[in-house]
Short mmCIF file of N, CA and C in Angstrom, two decimals:
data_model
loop_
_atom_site.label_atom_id
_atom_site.label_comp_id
_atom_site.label_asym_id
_atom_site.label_seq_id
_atom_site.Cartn_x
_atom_site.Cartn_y
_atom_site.Cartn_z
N UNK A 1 0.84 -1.17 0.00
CA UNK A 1 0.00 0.00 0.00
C UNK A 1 0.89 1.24 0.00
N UNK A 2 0.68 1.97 -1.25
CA UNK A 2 1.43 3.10 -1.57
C UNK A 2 0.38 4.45 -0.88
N UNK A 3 0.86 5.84 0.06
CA UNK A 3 -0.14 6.74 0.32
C UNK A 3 0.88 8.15 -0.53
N UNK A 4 0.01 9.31 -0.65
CA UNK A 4 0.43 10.22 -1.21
C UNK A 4 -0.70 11.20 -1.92
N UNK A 5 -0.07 12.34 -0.99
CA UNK A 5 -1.29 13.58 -1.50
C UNK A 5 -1.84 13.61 -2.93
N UNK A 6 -0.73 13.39 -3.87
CA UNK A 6 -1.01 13.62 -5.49
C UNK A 6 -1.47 12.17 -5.70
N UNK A 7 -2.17 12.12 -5.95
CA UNK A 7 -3.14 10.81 -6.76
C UNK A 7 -2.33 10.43 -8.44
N UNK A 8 -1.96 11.58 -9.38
CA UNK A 8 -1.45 11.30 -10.49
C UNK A 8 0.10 10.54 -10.07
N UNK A 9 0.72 10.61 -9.32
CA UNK A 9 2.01 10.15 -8.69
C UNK A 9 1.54 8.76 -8.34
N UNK A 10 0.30 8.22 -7.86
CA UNK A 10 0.12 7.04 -7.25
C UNK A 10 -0.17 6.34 -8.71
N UNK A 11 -1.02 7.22 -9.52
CA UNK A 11 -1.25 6.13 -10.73
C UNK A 11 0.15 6.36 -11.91
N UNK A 12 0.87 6.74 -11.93
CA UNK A 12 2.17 6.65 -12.56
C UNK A 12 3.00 5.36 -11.92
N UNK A 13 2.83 5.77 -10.44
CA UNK A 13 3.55 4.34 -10.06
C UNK A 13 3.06 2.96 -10.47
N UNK A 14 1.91 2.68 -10.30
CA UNK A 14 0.98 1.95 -10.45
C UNK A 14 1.14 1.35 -12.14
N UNK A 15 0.99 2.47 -13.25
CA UNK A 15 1.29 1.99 -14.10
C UNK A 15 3.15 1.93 -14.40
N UNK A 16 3.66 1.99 -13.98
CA UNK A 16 5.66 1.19 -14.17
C UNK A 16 5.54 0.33 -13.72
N UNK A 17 4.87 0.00 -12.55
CA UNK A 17 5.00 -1.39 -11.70
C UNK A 17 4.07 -2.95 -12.43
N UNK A 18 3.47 -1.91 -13.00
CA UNK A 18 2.28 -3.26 -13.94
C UNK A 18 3.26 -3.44 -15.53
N UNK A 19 3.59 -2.47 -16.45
CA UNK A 19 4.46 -2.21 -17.40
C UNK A 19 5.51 -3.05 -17.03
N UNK A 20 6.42 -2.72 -16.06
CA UNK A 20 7.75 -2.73 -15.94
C UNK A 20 8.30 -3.73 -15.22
N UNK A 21 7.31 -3.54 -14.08
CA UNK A 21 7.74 -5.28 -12.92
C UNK A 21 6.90 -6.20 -12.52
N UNK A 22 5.65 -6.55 -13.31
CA UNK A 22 4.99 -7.86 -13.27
C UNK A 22 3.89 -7.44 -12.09
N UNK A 23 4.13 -6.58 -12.21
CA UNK A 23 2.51 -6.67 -10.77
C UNK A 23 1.69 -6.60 -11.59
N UNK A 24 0.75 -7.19 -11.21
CA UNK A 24 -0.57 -7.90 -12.10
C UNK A 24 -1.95 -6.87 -11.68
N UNK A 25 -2.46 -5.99 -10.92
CA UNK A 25 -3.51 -5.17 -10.66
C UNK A 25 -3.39 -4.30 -9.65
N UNK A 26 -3.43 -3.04 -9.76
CA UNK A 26 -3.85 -1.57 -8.86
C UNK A 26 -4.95 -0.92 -8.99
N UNK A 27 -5.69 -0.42 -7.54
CA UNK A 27 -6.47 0.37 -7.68
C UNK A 27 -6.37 1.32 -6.67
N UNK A 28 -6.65 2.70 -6.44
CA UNK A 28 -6.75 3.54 -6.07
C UNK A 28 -8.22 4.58 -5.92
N UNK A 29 -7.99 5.14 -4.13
CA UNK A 29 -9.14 5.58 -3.95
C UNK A 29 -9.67 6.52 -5.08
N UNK A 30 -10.97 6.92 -5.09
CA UNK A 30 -11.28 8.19 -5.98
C UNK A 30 -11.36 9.47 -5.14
N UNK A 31 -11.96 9.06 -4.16
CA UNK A 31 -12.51 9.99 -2.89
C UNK A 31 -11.61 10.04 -1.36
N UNK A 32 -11.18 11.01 -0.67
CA UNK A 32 -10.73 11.32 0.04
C UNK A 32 -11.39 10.72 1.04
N UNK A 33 -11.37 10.29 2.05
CA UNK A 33 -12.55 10.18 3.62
C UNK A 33 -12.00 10.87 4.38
N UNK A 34 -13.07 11.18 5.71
CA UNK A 34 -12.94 12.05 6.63
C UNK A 34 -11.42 13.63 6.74
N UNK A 35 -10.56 12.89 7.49
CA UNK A 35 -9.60 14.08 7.21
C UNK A 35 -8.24 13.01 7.26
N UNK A 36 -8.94 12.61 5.97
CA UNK A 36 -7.86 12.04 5.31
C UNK A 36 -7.10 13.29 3.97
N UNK A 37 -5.64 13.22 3.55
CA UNK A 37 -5.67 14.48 3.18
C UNK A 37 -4.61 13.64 1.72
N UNK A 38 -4.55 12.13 1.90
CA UNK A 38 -3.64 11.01 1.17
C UNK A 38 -4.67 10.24 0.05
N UNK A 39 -4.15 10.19 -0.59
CA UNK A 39 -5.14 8.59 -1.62
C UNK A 39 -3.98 7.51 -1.53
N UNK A 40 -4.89 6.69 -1.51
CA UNK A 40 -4.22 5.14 -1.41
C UNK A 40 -3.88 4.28 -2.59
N UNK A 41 -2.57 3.47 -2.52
CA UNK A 41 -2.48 2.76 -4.29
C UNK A 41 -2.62 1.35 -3.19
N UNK A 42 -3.42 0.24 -3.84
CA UNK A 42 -3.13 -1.08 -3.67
C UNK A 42 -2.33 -1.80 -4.97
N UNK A 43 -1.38 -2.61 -4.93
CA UNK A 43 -0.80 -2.79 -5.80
C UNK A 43 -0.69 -4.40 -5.49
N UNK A 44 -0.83 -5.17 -6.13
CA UNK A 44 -1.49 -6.63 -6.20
C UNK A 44 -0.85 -7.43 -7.16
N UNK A 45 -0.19 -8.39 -6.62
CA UNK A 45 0.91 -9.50 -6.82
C UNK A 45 0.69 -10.66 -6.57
N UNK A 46 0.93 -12.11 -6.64
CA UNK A 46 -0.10 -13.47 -6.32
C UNK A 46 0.17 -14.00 -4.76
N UNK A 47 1.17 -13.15 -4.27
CA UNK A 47 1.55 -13.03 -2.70
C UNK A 47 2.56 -12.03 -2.08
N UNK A 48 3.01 -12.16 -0.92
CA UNK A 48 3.83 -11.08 -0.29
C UNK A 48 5.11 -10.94 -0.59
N UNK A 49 5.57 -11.85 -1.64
CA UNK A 49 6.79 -12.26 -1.85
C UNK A 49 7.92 -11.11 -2.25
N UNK A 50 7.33 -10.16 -3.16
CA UNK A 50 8.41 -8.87 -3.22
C UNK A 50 7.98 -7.94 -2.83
N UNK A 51 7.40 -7.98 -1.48
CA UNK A 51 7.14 -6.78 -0.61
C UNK A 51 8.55 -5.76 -0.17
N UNK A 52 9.55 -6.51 -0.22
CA UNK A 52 11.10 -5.72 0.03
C UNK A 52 11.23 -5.10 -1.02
N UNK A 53 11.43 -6.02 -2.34
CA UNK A 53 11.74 -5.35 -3.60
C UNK A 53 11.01 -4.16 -3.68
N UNK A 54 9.65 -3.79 -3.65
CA UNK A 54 8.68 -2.68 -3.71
C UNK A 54 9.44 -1.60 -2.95
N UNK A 55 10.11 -1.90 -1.42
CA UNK A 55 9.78 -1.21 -0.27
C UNK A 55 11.18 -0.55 -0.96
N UNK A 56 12.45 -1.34 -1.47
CA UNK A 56 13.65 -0.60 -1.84
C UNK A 56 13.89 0.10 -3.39
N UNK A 57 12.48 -0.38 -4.47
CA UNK A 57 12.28 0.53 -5.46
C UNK A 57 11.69 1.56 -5.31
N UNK A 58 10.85 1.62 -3.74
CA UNK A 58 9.75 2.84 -3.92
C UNK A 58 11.07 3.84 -2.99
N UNK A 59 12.17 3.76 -2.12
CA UNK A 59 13.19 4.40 -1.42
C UNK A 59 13.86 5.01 -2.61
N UNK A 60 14.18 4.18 -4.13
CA UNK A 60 15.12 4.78 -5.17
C UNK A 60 14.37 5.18 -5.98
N UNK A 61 13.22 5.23 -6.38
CA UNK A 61 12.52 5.45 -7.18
C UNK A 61 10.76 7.05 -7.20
N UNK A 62 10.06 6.21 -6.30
CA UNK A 62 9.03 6.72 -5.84
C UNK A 62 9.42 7.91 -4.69
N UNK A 63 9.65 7.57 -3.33
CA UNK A 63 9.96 8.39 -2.48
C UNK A 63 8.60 8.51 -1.73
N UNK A 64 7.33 7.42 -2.05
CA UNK A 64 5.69 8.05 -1.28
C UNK A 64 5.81 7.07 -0.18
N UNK A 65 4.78 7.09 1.16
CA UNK A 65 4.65 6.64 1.78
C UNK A 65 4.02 5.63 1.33
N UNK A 66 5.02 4.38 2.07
CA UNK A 66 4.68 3.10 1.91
C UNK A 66 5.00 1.86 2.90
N UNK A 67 3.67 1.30 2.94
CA UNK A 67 3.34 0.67 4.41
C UNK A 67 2.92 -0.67 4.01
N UNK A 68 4.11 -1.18 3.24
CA UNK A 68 4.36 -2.78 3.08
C UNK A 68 3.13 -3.20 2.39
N UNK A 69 2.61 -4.75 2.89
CA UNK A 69 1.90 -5.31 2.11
C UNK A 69 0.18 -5.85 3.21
N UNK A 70 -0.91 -5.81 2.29
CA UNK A 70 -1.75 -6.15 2.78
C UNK A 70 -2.86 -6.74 2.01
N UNK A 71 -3.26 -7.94 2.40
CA UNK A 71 -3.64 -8.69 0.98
C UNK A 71 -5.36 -8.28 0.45
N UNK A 72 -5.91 -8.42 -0.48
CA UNK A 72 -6.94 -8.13 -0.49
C UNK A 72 -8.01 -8.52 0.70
N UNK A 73 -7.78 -10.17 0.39
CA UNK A 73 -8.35 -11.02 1.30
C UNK A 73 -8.25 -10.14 2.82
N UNK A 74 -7.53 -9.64 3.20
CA UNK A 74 -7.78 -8.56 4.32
C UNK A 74 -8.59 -7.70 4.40
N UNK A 75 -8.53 -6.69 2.91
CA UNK A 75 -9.44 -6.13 2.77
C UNK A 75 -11.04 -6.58 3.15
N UNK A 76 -11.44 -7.63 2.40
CA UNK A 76 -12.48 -7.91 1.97
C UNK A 76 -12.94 -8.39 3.56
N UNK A 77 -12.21 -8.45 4.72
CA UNK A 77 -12.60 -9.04 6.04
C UNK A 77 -12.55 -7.98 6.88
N UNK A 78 -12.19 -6.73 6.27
CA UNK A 78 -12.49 -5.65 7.06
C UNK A 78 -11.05 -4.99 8.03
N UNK A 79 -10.04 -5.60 7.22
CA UNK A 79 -9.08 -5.45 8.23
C UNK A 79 -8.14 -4.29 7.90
N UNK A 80 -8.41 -3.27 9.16
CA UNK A 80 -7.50 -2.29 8.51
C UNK A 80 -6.71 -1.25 9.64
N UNK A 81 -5.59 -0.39 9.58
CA UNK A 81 -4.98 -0.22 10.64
C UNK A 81 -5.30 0.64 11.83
N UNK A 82 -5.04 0.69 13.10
CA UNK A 82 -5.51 1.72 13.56
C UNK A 82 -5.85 2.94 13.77
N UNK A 83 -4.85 3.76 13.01
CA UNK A 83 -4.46 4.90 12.47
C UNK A 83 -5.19 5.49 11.51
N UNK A 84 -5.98 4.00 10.77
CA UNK A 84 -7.04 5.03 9.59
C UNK A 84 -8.23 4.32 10.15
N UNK A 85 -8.44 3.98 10.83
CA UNK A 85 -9.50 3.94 11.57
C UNK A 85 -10.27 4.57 12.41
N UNK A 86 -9.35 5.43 13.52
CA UNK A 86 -9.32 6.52 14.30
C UNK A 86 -9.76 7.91 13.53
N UNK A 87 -9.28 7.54 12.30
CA UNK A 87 -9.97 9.11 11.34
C UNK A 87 -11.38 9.27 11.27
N UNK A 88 -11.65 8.18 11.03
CA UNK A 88 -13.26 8.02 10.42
C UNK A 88 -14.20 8.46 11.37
N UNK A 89 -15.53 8.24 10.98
CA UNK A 89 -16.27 9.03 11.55
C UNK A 89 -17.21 7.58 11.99
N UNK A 90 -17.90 7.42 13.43
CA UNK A 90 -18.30 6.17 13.88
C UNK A 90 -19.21 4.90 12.71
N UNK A 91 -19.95 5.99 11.73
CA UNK A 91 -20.51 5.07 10.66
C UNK A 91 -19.49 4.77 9.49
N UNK A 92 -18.92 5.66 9.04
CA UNK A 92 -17.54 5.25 8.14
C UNK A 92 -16.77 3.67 8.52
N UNK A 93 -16.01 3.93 9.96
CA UNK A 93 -15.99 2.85 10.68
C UNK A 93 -16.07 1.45 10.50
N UNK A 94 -17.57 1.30 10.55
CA UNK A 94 -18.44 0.33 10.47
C UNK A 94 -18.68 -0.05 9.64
N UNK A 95 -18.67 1.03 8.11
CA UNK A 95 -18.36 0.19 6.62
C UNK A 95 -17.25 -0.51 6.71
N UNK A 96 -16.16 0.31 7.10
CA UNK A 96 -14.99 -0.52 6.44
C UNK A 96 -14.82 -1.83 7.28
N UNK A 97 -15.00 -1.56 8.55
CA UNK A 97 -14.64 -2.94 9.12
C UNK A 97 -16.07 -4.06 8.70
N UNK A 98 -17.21 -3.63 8.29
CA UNK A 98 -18.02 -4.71 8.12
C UNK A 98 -17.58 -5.63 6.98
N UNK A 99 -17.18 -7.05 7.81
CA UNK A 99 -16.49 -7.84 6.17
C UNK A 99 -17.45 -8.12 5.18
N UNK A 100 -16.84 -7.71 3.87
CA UNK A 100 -17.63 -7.79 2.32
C UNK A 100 -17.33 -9.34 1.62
N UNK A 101 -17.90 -9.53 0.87
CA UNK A 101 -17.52 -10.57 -0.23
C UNK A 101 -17.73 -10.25 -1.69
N UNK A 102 -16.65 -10.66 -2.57
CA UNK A 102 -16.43 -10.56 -3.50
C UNK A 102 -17.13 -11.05 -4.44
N UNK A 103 -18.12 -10.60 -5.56
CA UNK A 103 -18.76 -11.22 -6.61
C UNK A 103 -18.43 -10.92 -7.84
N UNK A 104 -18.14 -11.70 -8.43
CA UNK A 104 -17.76 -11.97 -9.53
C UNK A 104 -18.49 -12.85 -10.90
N UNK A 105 -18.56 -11.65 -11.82
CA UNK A 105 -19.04 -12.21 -12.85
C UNK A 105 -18.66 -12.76 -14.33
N UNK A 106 -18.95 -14.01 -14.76
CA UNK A 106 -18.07 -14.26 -15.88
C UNK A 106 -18.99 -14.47 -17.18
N UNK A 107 -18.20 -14.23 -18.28
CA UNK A 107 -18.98 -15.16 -19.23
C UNK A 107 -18.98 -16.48 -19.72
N UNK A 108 -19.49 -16.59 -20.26
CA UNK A 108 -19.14 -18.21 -20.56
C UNK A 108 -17.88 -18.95 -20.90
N UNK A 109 -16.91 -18.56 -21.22
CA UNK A 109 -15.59 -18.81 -21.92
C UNK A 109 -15.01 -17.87 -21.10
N UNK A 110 -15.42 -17.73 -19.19
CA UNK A 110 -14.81 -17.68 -18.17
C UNK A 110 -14.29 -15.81 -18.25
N UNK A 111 -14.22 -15.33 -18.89
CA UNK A 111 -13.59 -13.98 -19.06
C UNK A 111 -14.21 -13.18 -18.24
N UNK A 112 -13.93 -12.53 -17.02
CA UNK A 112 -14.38 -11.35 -16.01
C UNK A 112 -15.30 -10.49 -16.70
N UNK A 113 -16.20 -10.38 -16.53
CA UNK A 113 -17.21 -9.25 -17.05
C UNK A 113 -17.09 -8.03 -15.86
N UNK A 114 -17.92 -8.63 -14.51
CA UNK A 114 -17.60 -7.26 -13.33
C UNK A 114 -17.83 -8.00 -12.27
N UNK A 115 -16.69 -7.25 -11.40
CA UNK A 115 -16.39 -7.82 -10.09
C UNK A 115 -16.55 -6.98 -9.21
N UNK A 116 -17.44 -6.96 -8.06
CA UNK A 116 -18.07 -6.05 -7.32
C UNK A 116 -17.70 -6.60 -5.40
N UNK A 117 -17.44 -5.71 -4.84
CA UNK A 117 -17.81 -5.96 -3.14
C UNK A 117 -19.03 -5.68 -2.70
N UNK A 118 -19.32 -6.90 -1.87
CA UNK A 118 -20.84 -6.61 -1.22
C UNK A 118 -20.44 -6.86 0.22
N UNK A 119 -21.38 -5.86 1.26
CA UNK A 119 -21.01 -6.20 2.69
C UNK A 119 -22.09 -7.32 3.15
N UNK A 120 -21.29 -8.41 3.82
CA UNK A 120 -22.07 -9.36 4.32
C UNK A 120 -23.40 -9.10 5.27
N UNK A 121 -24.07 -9.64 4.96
CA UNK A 121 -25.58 -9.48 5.49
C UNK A 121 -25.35 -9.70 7.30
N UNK A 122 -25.62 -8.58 8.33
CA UNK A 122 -25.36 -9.28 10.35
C UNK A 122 -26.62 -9.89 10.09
N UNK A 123 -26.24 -10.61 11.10
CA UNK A 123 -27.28 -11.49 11.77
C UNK A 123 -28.21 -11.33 12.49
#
């Protein structure tokens, strides 16, 4: 997870790292939350494996704040740090930590059409 005020800096990185070094998918916020004042890059690889490599291209290269690795599958369970948690506002909160699941749609000859998060239904 790449952070950084300029958003065009996060998607430049985003696209060298997909171009240039095999990372396979990024996405980035659109919208700011609470007094948040950063956008976020997720940058998505088939595991944690060159989380160093990232951490010592983004020191020679990038220069943005960057806070290692965190897998989607985290995401999608609501897991996120204390620090941006404490920003939010008590219902904000409660989105992010409510765990979602992933739906996914294909066509017939398997090809991704659209892949959406839904928050799991409480009990």
């Amino acid at each position: 997870m790449f952070f950084c005020d300029d958003k065009n800096t996060l998607i430049e990185l985003a696209i060298n790292e997909i171009q240039n070094h095999g990372f396979h998918h990024a996405k980035i916020n659109d919208k700011l939350l609470g007094g948040h004042t950063e956008h976020v890059l997720c940058l998505y690889y088939k595991d944690d494996s060159r989380k160093h490599e990232l951490a010592e291209r983004n020191k020679q290269e990038y220069g943005v704040k960057y806070r290692y690795w965190k897998s989607d599958s985290d995401t999608l369970k609501g897991k996120y740090s204390k620090e941006f948690l404490d920003k939010l506002s008590e219902d904000a909160r409660k989105y992010f930590t409510t765990q979602k699941k992933l739906i996914e749609f294909k066509d017939r000859k398997g090809k991704l059409i659209l892949r959406q998060k839904n928050k799991e239904k409480q009990d």
